[in-house]
mmCIF file of C-alpha atoms in Angstrom:
data_model
loop_
_atom_site.group_PDB
_atom_site.id
_atom_site.type_symbol
_atom_site.label_atom_id
_atom_site.label_comp_id
_atom_site.label_asym_id
_atom_site.label_seq_id
_atom_site.Cartn_x
_atom_site.Cartn_y
_atom_site.Cartn_z
ATOM 1 C CA MET A 82 115.637 -34.127 48.006
ATOM 2 C CA LYS A 83 111.961 -34.877 47.966
ATOM 3 C CA LYS A 84 111.063 -36.675 44.764
ATOM 4 C CA PHE A 85 108.051 -34.613 43.743
ATOM 5 C CA LEU A 86 109.968 -31.366 44.274
ATOM 6 C CA LEU A 87 112.976 -32.628 42.298
ATOM 7 C CA LEU A 88 110.641 -33.679 39.506
ATOM 8 C CA MET A 89 108.912 -30.308 39.334
ATOM 9 C CA ILE A 90 112.167 -28.340 39.507
ATOM 10 C CA LEU A 91 113.705 -30.483 36.751
ATOM 11 C CA THR A 92 110.657 -29.873 34.563
ATOM 12 C CA ALA A 93 110.913 -26.129 35.205
ATOM 13 C CA ILE A 94 114.645 -26.041 34.409
ATOM 14 C CA LEU A 95 114.181 -27.964 31.173
ATOM 15 C CA ALA A 96 111.374 -25.639 30.171
ATOM 16 C CA THR A 97 113.403 -22.536 30.991
ATOM 17 C CA THR A 98 116.337 -23.625 28.863
ATOM 18 C CA ALA A 99 114.151 -24.730 25.985
ATOM 19 C CA CYS A 100 112.969 -22.671 23.039
ATOM 20 C CA LYS A 101 109.357 -21.810 22.352
ATOM 21 C CA LYS A 102 108.178 -21.396 18.775
ATOM 22 C CA ASN A 103 105.641 -18.770 17.789
ATOM 23 C CA SER A 104 106.131 -16.698 20.946
ATOM 24 C CA ASP A 105 107.865 -13.617 19.581
ATOM 25 C CA LYS A 106 104.922 -11.243 19.959
ATOM 26 C CA LYS A 107 106.097 -8.332 22.081
ATOM 27 C CA ILE A 108 103.970 -6.418 24.551
ATOM 28 C CA SER A 109 104.840 -3.678 27.005
ATOM 29 C CA ALA A 110 106.368 -4.622 30.361
ATOM 30 C CA GLU A 111 103.409 -3.044 32.172
ATOM 31 C CA LYS A 112 100.904 -5.011 30.103
ATOM 32 C CA ALA A 113 102.890 -8.214 30.605
ATOM 33 C CA SER A 114 102.697 -7.848 34.391
ATOM 34 C CA GLU A 115 98.977 -7.113 34.216
ATOM 35 C CA ASN A 116 98.486 -10.276 32.153
ATOM 36 C CA ILE A 117 100.411 -12.374 34.687
ATOM 37 C CA ALA A 118 98.295 -11.022 37.538
ATOM 38 C CA LYS A 119 95.067 -11.704 35.634
ATOM 39 C CA SER A 120 96.076 -15.234 34.612
ATOM 40 C CA LEU A 121 96.634 -16.508 38.151
ATOM 41 C CA ASP A 122 94.033 -18.938 39.464
ATOM 42 C CA PHE A 123 93.680 -17.767 43.062
ATOM 43 C CA SER A 124 91.256 -20.584 43.872
ATOM 44 C CA TYR A 125 94.210 -22.863 44.728
ATOM 45 C CA PHE A 126 95.633 -20.456 47.313
ATOM 46 C CA PRO A 127 94.394 -20.138 50.910
ATOM 47 C CA ALA A 128 92.573 -16.941 51.845
ATOM 48 C CA ASP A 129 95.336 -16.048 54.311
ATOM 49 C CA SER A 130 98.250 -16.542 51.878
ATOM 50 C CA THR A 131 101.020 -14.031 52.468
ATOM 51 C CA VAL A 132 103.579 -14.871 49.760
ATOM 52 C CA LEU A 133 103.024 -15.837 46.127
ATOM 53 C CA ALA A 134 105.775 -16.735 43.665
ATOM 54 C CA ILE A 135 105.102 -16.923 39.931
ATOM 55 C CA VAL A 136 107.338 -17.885 37.001
ATOM 56 C CA ASP A 137 105.944 -16.878 33.595
ATOM 57 C CA PHE A 138 107.372 -19.535 31.270
ATOM 58 C CA GLN A 139 105.583 -18.367 28.135
ATOM 59 C CA SER A 140 107.447 -15.055 28.396
ATOM 60 C CA ILE A 141 110.761 -16.822 29.017
ATOM 61 C CA PHE A 142 110.228 -19.029 25.973
ATOM 62 C CA GLY A 143 110.067 -15.907 23.811
ATOM 63 C CA VAL A 144 113.568 -14.668 24.698
ATOM 64 C CA GLU A 145 115.745 -15.009 21.602
ATOM 65 C CA ALA A 146 118.924 -15.467 23.678
ATOM 66 C CA PHE A 147 117.533 -18.731 25.075
ATOM 67 C CA LYS A 148 116.558 -20.302 21.767
ATOM 68 C CA PRO A 149 120.015 -21.605 20.788
ATOM 69 C CA MET A 150 120.205 -23.436 24.130
ATOM 70 C CA LEU A 151 118.999 -26.985 23.751
ATOM 71 C CA LYS A 152 116.750 -25.962 20.876
ATOM 72 C CA ASN A 153 115.686 -29.572 20.340
ATOM 73 C CA VAL A 154 114.844 -30.141 24.006
ATOM 74 C CA PHE A 155 111.060 -30.030 23.499
ATOM 75 C CA ASP A 156 111.191 -32.817 20.929
ATOM 76 C CA LYS A 157 113.620 -34.869 23.020
ATOM 77 C CA VAL A 158 111.578 -34.549 26.212
ATOM 78 C CA LYS A 159 108.382 -35.407 24.349
ATOM 79 C CA GLU A 160 110.026 -38.408 22.691
ATOM 80 C CA ASN A 161 111.706 -39.708 25.846
ATOM 81 C CA ASN A 162 109.126 -38.731 28.473
ATOM 82 C CA GLY A 163 105.878 -38.086 26.609
ATOM 83 C CA LEU A 164 105.634 -34.516 27.901
ATOM 84 C CA ASP A 165 105.182 -31.381 25.766
ATOM 85 C CA LEU A 166 107.074 -28.662 27.621
ATOM 86 C CA SER A 167 105.917 -26.011 25.163
ATOM 87 C CA GLU A 168 102.523 -26.132 26.872
ATOM 88 C CA LEU A 169 103.906 -25.086 30.259
ATOM 89 C CA LYS A 170 102.371 -21.722 31.128
ATOM 90 C CA SER A 171 103.615 -20.944 34.591
ATOM 91 C CA LEU A 172 104.842 -22.177 37.937
ATOM 92 C CA SER A 173 103.235 -20.665 40.997
ATOM 93 C CA ALA A 174 103.570 -21.302 44.698
ATOM 94 C CA PHE A 175 102.136 -19.889 47.890
ATOM 95 C CA ILE A 176 103.496 -19.617 51.386
ATOM 96 C CA ASN A 177 101.329 -18.925 54.361
ATOM 97 C CA ILE A 178 103.316 -16.970 56.961
ATOM 98 C CA LYS A 179 101.342 -16.814 60.171
ATOM 99 C CA ASN A 180 104.413 -16.036 62.195
ATOM 100 C CA LEU A 181 107.820 -14.928 60.893
ATOM 101 C CA LYS A 182 109.524 -17.321 63.326
ATOM 102 C CA ASN A 183 107.645 -20.415 62.114
ATOM 103 C CA ASN A 184 108.643 -22.616 59.172
ATOM 104 C CA PRO A 185 106.536 -21.271 56.269
ATOM 105 C CA LEU A 186 107.318 -24.208 53.957
ATOM 106 C CA SER A 187 105.339 -26.742 55.989
ATOM 107 C CA ASN A 188 102.107 -25.792 54.209
ATOM 108 C CA ALA A 189 103.494 -24.558 50.883
ATOM 109 C CA ALA A 190 102.352 -25.951 47.536
ATOM 110 C CA ILE A 191 103.685 -25.710 43.976
ATOM 111 C CA ILE A 192 101.459 -25.480 40.902
ATOM 112 C CA LEU A 193 102.608 -26.171 37.333
ATOM 113 C CA ASP A 194 99.998 -24.795 34.944
ATOM 114 C CA GLY A 195 99.697 -26.507 31.564
ATOM 115 C CA ILE A 196 101.630 -29.660 32.465
ATOM 116 C CA ASP A 197 100.355 -33.101 33.522
ATOM 117 C CA LEU A 198 103.309 -34.780 35.234
ATOM 118 C CA SER A 199 101.399 -38.057 35.533
ATOM 119 C CA LYS A 200 102.046 -38.524 31.786
ATOM 120 C CA LEU A 201 105.805 -38.685 32.266
ATOM 121 C CA LYS A 202 107.061 -42.044 31.015
ATOM 122 C CA LYS A 203 109.971 -42.006 33.446
ATOM 123 C CA LEU A 204 108.001 -40.771 36.425
ATOM 124 C CA PRO A 205 109.663 -41.654 39.762
ATOM 125 C CA GLN A 206 107.418 -44.425 40.996
ATOM 126 C CA ALA A 207 105.039 -43.346 43.746
ATOM 127 C CA PRO A 208 104.625 -46.187 46.270
ATOM 128 C CA LYS A 209 100.906 -45.537 46.487
ATOM 129 C CA THR A 210 97.987 -43.419 45.380
ATOM 130 C CA GLU A 211 95.104 -42.143 47.439
ATOM 131 C CA LYS A 212 91.656 -41.105 46.305
ATOM 132 C CA PHE A 213 90.597 -37.693 47.569
ATOM 133 C CA GLU A 214 87.543 -35.837 46.274
ATOM 134 C CA GLY A 215 87.500 -38.195 43.295
ATOM 135 C CA LEU A 216 91.126 -37.440 42.347
ATOM 136 C CA ASN A 217 94.247 -39.635 42.487
ATOM 137 C CA ILE A 218 97.002 -38.236 44.676
ATOM 138 C CA HIS A 219 100.405 -39.789 43.900
ATOM 139 C CA ILE A 220 102.127 -40.186 47.267
ATOM 140 C CA TYR A 221 105.832 -40.759 47.940
ATOM 141 C CA ASP A 222 107.405 -42.330 51.009
ATOM 142 C CA ASP A 223 108.308 -38.944 52.503
ATOM 143 C CA ASN A 224 104.588 -38.085 52.648
ATOM 144 C CA THR A 225 104.789 -35.698 49.718
ATOM 145 C CA GLY A 226 103.063 -36.046 46.395
ATOM 146 C CA PHE A 227 101.080 -34.444 43.610
ATOM 147 C CA VAL A 228 97.684 -34.369 41.950
ATOM 148 C CA VAL A 229 96.572 -33.253 38.498
ATOM 149 C CA ILE A 230 93.542 -30.972 38.116
ATOM 150 C CA ASP A 231 92.550 -29.451 34.760
ATOM 151 C CA LYS A 232 96.089 -29.893 33.360
ATOM 152 C CA LYS A 233 97.584 -28.307 36.450
ATOM 153 C CA THR A 234 100.010 -30.338 38.561
ATOM 154 C CA ILE A 235 99.839 -29.453 42.259
ATOM 155 C CA GLY A 236 102.684 -30.770 44.419
ATOM 156 C CA GLY A 237 103.708 -30.462 48.036
ATOM 157 C CA THR A 238 103.159 -32.230 51.318
ATOM 158 C CA LEU A 239 100.142 -34.517 51.405
ATOM 159 C CA VAL A 240 98.386 -31.971 53.610
ATOM 160 C CA SER A 241 99.081 -29.070 51.242
ATOM 161 C CA VAL A 242 97.939 -31.064 48.189
ATOM 162 C CA LYS A 243 94.665 -32.011 49.886
ATOM 163 C CA ASN A 244 94.214 -28.399 50.984
ATOM 164 C CA ALA A 245 94.683 -27.212 47.381
ATOM 165 C CA ILE A 246 91.992 -29.617 46.207
ATOM 166 C CA SER A 247 89.590 -28.472 48.931
ATOM 167 C CA LEU A 248 90.302 -24.838 48.162
ATOM 168 C CA ASN A 249 89.689 -25.291 44.447
ATOM 169 C CA ARG A 250 86.441 -27.147 45.137
ATOM 170 C CA GLY A 251 85.278 -24.310 47.373
ATOM 171 C CA LYS A 252 85.245 -26.449 50.507
ATOM 172 C CA SER A 253 87.755 -24.141 52.170
ATOM 173 C CA LYS A 254 88.005 -20.370 51.869
ATOM 174 C CA ASN A 255 90.370 -19.557 49.035
ATOM 175 C CA LEU A 256 92.190 -16.372 48.070
ATOM 176 C CA ALA A 257 89.935 -15.812 45.045
ATOM 177 C CA SER A 258 86.984 -15.298 47.381
ATOM 178 C CA THR A 259 88.626 -12.442 49.331
ATOM 179 C CA PRO A 260 89.569 -8.840 48.483
ATOM 180 C CA LYS A 261 93.162 -9.782 49.298
ATOM 181 C CA ASN A 262 93.597 -11.308 45.839
ATOM 182 C CA ASN A 263 93.336 -7.756 44.471
ATOM 183 C CA ASP A 264 96.273 -6.736 46.680
ATOM 184 C CA PHE A 265 98.384 -9.475 45.104
ATOM 185 C CA LYS A 266 97.253 -8.545 41.593
ATOM 186 C CA GLU A 267 98.100 -4.914 42.275
ATOM 187 C CA ILE A 268 101.660 -5.539 43.457
ATOM 188 C CA ILE A 269 102.389 -8.107 40.716
ATOM 189 C CA SER A 270 101.132 -5.696 38.049
ATOM 190 C CA LYS A 271 103.827 -3.207 39.145
ATOM 191 C CA LEU A 272 106.750 -5.583 38.553
ATOM 192 C CA ASN A 273 107.798 -4.314 35.124
ATOM 193 C CA GLY A 274 106.829 -7.404 33.126
ATOM 194 C CA SER A 275 109.037 -9.671 35.246
ATOM 195 C CA GLN A 276 109.122 -13.368 34.424
ATOM 196 C CA LEU A 277 110.016 -14.268 38.000
ATOM 197 C CA ASN A 278 107.658 -12.591 40.458
ATOM 198 C CA ILE A 279 107.497 -12.749 44.251
ATOM 199 C CA ALA A 280 104.702 -10.876 46.009
ATOM 200 C CA PHE A 281 104.166 -10.367 49.741
ATOM 201 C CA VAL A 282 100.949 -9.035 51.272
ATOM 202 C CA SER A 283 101.176 -8.500 54.988
ATOM 203 C CA ASN A 284 98.677 -9.690 57.589
ATOM 204 C CA GLU A 285 98.031 -8.538 61.154
ATOM 205 C CA LYS A 286 100.647 -10.842 62.639
ATOM 206 C CA THR A 287 103.426 -9.956 60.184
ATOM 207 C CA ASP A 288 102.439 -6.269 60.447
ATOM 208 C CA SER A 289 102.992 -6.441 64.176
ATOM 209 C CA GLU A 290 106.342 -8.217 63.907
ATOM 210 C CA ILE A 291 107.640 -5.894 61.172
ATOM 211 C CA LYS A 292 106.736 -2.811 63.216
ATOM 212 C CA LYS A 293 108.284 -4.343 66.311
ATOM 213 C CA PHE A 294 111.545 -5.062 64.449
ATOM 214 C CA PHE A 295 111.816 -1.503 63.080
ATOM 215 C CA ASN A 296 110.751 0.159 66.323
ATOM 216 C CA LYS A 297 114.313 1.269 67.089
ATOM 217 C CA PRO A 298 115.913 4.736 67.113
ATOM 218 C CA GLN A 299 118.131 3.988 64.113
ATOM 219 C CA PHE A 300 115.044 3.279 62.000
ATOM 220 C CA PHE A 301 113.183 6.480 62.914
ATOM 221 C CA ILE A 302 113.421 7.770 59.344
ATOM 222 C CA LEU A 303 111.463 4.697 58.190
ATOM 223 C CA LYS A 304 108.602 5.107 60.671
ATOM 224 C CA THR A 305 105.996 6.607 58.312
ATOM 225 C CA PHE A 306 106.789 4.024 55.655
ATOM 226 C CA ILE A 307 106.699 1.053 58.063
ATOM 227 C CA ASP A 308 103.566 2.219 59.895
ATOM 228 C CA ASN A 309 101.670 2.284 56.599
ATOM 229 C CA PHE A 310 103.326 -0.693 54.896
ATOM 230 C CA LYS A 311 100.900 -2.945 52.986
ATOM 231 C CA SER A 312 102.695 -5.094 50.434
ATOM 232 C CA ALA A 313 105.906 -5.631 48.485
ATOM 233 C CA GLY A 314 107.125 -7.393 45.384
ATOM 234 C CA PHE A 315 110.343 -8.411 43.689
ATOM 235 C CA GLY A 316 110.731 -9.307 40.035
ATOM 236 C CA ILE A 317 113.339 -10.347 37.465
ATOM 237 C CA ARG A 318 112.886 -9.826 33.747
ATOM 238 C CA ILE A 319 115.247 -11.264 31.137
ATOM 239 C CA ASP A 320 115.470 -10.183 27.513
ATOM 240 C CA ASN A 321 118.080 -10.648 24.817
ATOM 241 C CA LYS A 322 120.523 -8.092 26.251
ATOM 242 C CA ASN A 323 119.662 -7.427 29.895
ATOM 243 C CA ILE A 324 118.422 -8.773 33.202
ATOM 244 C CA ASP A 325 116.200 -6.191 34.882
ATOM 245 C CA PHE A 326 115.482 -6.275 38.614
ATOM 246 C CA THR A 327 112.481 -4.543 40.152
ATOM 247 C CA PHE A 328 111.505 -3.985 43.787
ATOM 248 C CA VAL A 329 108.167 -2.415 44.685
ATOM 249 C CA ALA A 330 106.635 -1.663 48.068
ATOM 250 C CA LYS A 331 103.298 -0.098 48.915
ATOM 251 C CA SER A 332 102.907 2.234 51.886
ATOM 252 C CA SER A 333 101.530 5.769 52.096
ATOM 253 C CA LYS A 334 102.416 8.599 49.697
ATOM 254 C CA ASP A 335 104.428 10.343 52.410
ATOM 255 C CA GLY A 336 106.151 7.120 53.431
ATOM 256 C CA ALA A 337 107.132 6.185 49.873
ATOM 257 C CA LYS A 338 108.400 9.697 49.176
ATOM 258 C CA ALA A 339 110.478 9.788 52.382
ATOM 259 C CA ILE A 340 112.270 6.541 51.517
ATOM 260 C CA SER A 341 112.725 7.572 47.881
ATOM 261 C CA ASP A 342 114.231 10.926 48.874
ATOM 262 C CA LEU A 343 116.534 9.317 51.434
ATOM 263 C CA ALA A 344 117.727 6.590 49.049
ATOM 264 C CA ASN A 345 118.359 9.027 46.204
ATOM 265 C CA SER A 346 120.307 11.292 48.548
ATOM 266 C CA GLN A 347 122.527 8.378 49.586
ATOM 267 C CA LEU A 348 122.954 7.289 45.976
ATOM 268 C CA LYS A 349 123.978 10.787 44.961
ATOM 269 C CA GLN A 350 126.744 10.704 47.572
ATOM 270 C CA ILE A 351 127.950 7.231 46.612
ATOM 271 C CA LYS A 352 128.278 7.615 42.839
ATOM 272 C CA PRO A 353 131.107 10.223 42.697
ATOM 273 C CA ASN A 354 133.296 8.188 45.069
ATOM 274 C CA LEU A 355 132.399 4.739 43.803
ATOM 275 C CA ASP A 356 135.750 4.079 42.089
ATOM 276 C CA LYS A 357 137.651 4.834 45.286
ATOM 277 C CA GLN A 358 135.295 2.760 47.429
ATOM 278 C CA LEU A 359 135.602 -0.256 45.124
ATOM 279 C CA SER A 360 139.359 -0.071 44.594
ATOM 280 C CA SER A 361 140.033 -2.104 47.738
ATOM 281 C CA LEU A 362 137.822 -4.911 46.397
ATOM 282 C CA THR A 363 139.635 -5.288 43.073
ATOM 283 C CA ALA A 364 142.154 -7.758 44.504
ATOM 284 C CA VAL A 365 139.298 -9.918 45.764
ATOM 285 C CA ILE A 366 136.652 -9.812 43.030
ATOM 286 C CA THR A 367 138.917 -8.721 40.121
ATOM 287 C CA THR A 368 138.536 -5.648 37.927
ATOM 288 C CA SER A 369 135.665 -7.339 36.095
ATOM 289 C CA GLY A 370 133.803 -7.662 39.368
ATOM 290 C CA THR A 371 134.168 -4.003 40.300
ATOM 291 C CA ASP A 372 133.235 -2.975 36.756
ATOM 292 C CA ILE A 373 130.014 -4.973 37.019
ATOM 293 C CA ILE A 374 129.134 -3.229 40.291
ATOM 294 C CA LYS A 375 129.821 0.172 38.717
ATOM 295 C CA ASN A 376 127.647 -0.648 35.726
ATOM 296 C CA ILE A 377 124.792 -1.783 37.971
ATOM 297 C CA VAL A 378 124.998 1.322 40.175
ATOM 298 C CA LYS A 379 124.764 3.523 37.070
ATOM 299 C CA THR A 380 121.392 1.950 36.236
ATOM 300 C CA ILE A 381 119.782 2.240 39.683
ATOM 301 C CA LYS A 382 116.561 4.205 39.572
ATOM 302 C CA ILE A 383 114.607 4.945 42.758
ATOM 303 C CA GLU A 384 111.285 6.757 42.665
ATOM 304 C CA ASN A 385 107.932 7.059 44.358
ATOM 305 C CA LYS A 386 104.701 6.856 42.406
ATOM 306 C CA ASP A 387 101.743 7.683 44.638
ATOM 307 C CA GLU A 388 101.799 5.034 47.403
ATOM 308 C CA PHE A 389 104.511 2.939 45.769
ATOM 309 C CA LEU A 390 108.257 2.944 46.307
ATOM 310 C CA MET A 391 109.904 1.584 43.147
ATOM 311 C CA VAL A 392 113.531 0.509 42.695
ATOM 312 C CA ASN A 393 114.937 -0.713 39.380
ATOM 313 C CA PHE A 394 118.424 -1.721 38.306
ATOM 314 C CA ARG A 395 119.947 -3.640 35.405
ATOM 315 C CA LEU A 396 122.613 -6.275 34.807
ATOM 316 C CA THR A 397 123.644 -6.661 31.182
ATOM 317 C CA MET A 398 123.877 -10.164 29.721
ATOM 318 C CA LYS A 399 127.492 -9.405 28.881
ATOM 319 C CA ASP A 400 128.276 -8.710 32.536
ATOM 320 C CA ALA A 401 126.172 -11.661 33.698
ATOM 321 C CA MET A 402 128.334 -14.024 31.634
ATOM 322 C CA LYS A 403 131.412 -12.866 33.584
ATOM 323 C CA ILE A 404 129.973 -13.702 37.010
ATOM 324 C CA PRO A 405 130.743 -17.481 37.018
ATOM 325 C CA GLU A 406 134.431 -16.776 36.381
ATOM 326 C CA ILE A 407 134.478 -14.209 39.204
ATOM 327 C CA VAL A 408 132.786 -16.680 41.547
ATOM 328 C CA MET A 409 135.400 -19.287 40.661
ATOM 329 C CA THR A 410 138.206 -16.873 41.550
ATOM 330 C CA LEU A 411 136.617 -16.513 44.981
ATOM 331 C CA GLY A 412 136.721 -20.289 45.421
ATOM 332 C CA LEU A 413 132.948 -20.500 45.870
ATOM 333 C CA MET A 414 132.553 -23.039 43.062
ATOM 334 C CA PRO A 415 134.863 -25.524 41.307
ATOM 335 C CA ALA A 416 136.758 -24.377 38.240
ATOM 336 C CA ARG A 417 135.577 -25.662 34.888
ATOM 337 C CA GLY A 418 136.743 -29.185 34.181
ATOM 338 C CA LYS A 419 137.140 -29.965 37.891
ATOM 339 C CA LEU A 420 133.562 -30.863 38.691
ATOM 340 C CA LYS A 421 133.200 -34.331 40.167
#
C-alpha cells in the first residue's frame, strides 16, 4: 500500500478510536450537518470536482461509546510520535469524475485538517523532498507524497498534491470560486448530522451517462427523477446507541415524490411478509442475522421534501456488535483466535 495513504489512514483510525475530552456539547443533527458544510475549505478542491468525502472527527470524538476504547491513545501517540490527535478536525477528499468509465482515483487527494504529519517522530522516511510554491513536498518512491499547509496535511499523487497547492493559491480555478460549492454544501447539510459524508454533484458528462444507463423500458418509472437529477449524498452517524444511515438525492419535486411513493408502496408490501421471506436465510445467516434485517426494515423511512428524496434507516449498536460473529459463520473472516 502506498506509504502516504497508509500513514493517513492509520492516523484516522487512531483518531476515530480515541477519546476526545471536552466535546460533549450536543447540537441538533441538522445544525451539525450545516456546520460541516460551512467548515469545508473548498479552495483545495478543483472547480469540476464531482465527489467529496468528509469525516467529522470532532463529532466522533464526542461519542461516549468510543471513550472507553483506548482512552489513553492521545497521550500515547503524542508521547511516541509527537502528534496531538485531539486536534484533528476532519478528513476530506475529492474525486474528479470526468467519465464514469475512467479511473477517478488518479487525481484524488486527501486532506487532514488540524494535523501536521511532518511532525511524526516515526514518519516513514520520504526518499526526497521537492520545493513547490515555497512549500516542501515529501515524496515517496511510488511518486506519491504530502505537503503541509496551515496545519492541513494534503496527500495523494505528486500531481494531485501540486494541484491542491495551486488551487489553494488561486493559480487554478478552485471549487470555492464557483456556484457549485453551494450544491455540495446543500446536499451535505441534508445528511442528518452524519460524521461520514459522501456527496456527489453531477456534471454534463455524468448526467449524460446516467440518463443513458437508465434509458431502458424497465426504468420508465424513474424517468422524471433521472431527467432532473442534480446531486446525491450518503451519510453515517454514530451515537451511543445507534448507527443512522441517510441517503439524499435532489431532483424535481415530481421526481422525488414519484420515487418516494413507489418505494413506500413496495415497503408496505414487504413488511407483512418479511418473516416468511427471511425464513429461508436463517440457515445461512443465523436467526441473529434475520433479526437484524427485520429490525433495520422496521426503521426505514422514505419521504420527499420539496426536491429531495430522503431515505433513513437505523442499525442499533447492540445489533452491530453481532455482525462480526455472523460474518464468521459465513466463513468471510477468520474466527477469533485464528488470525495469523
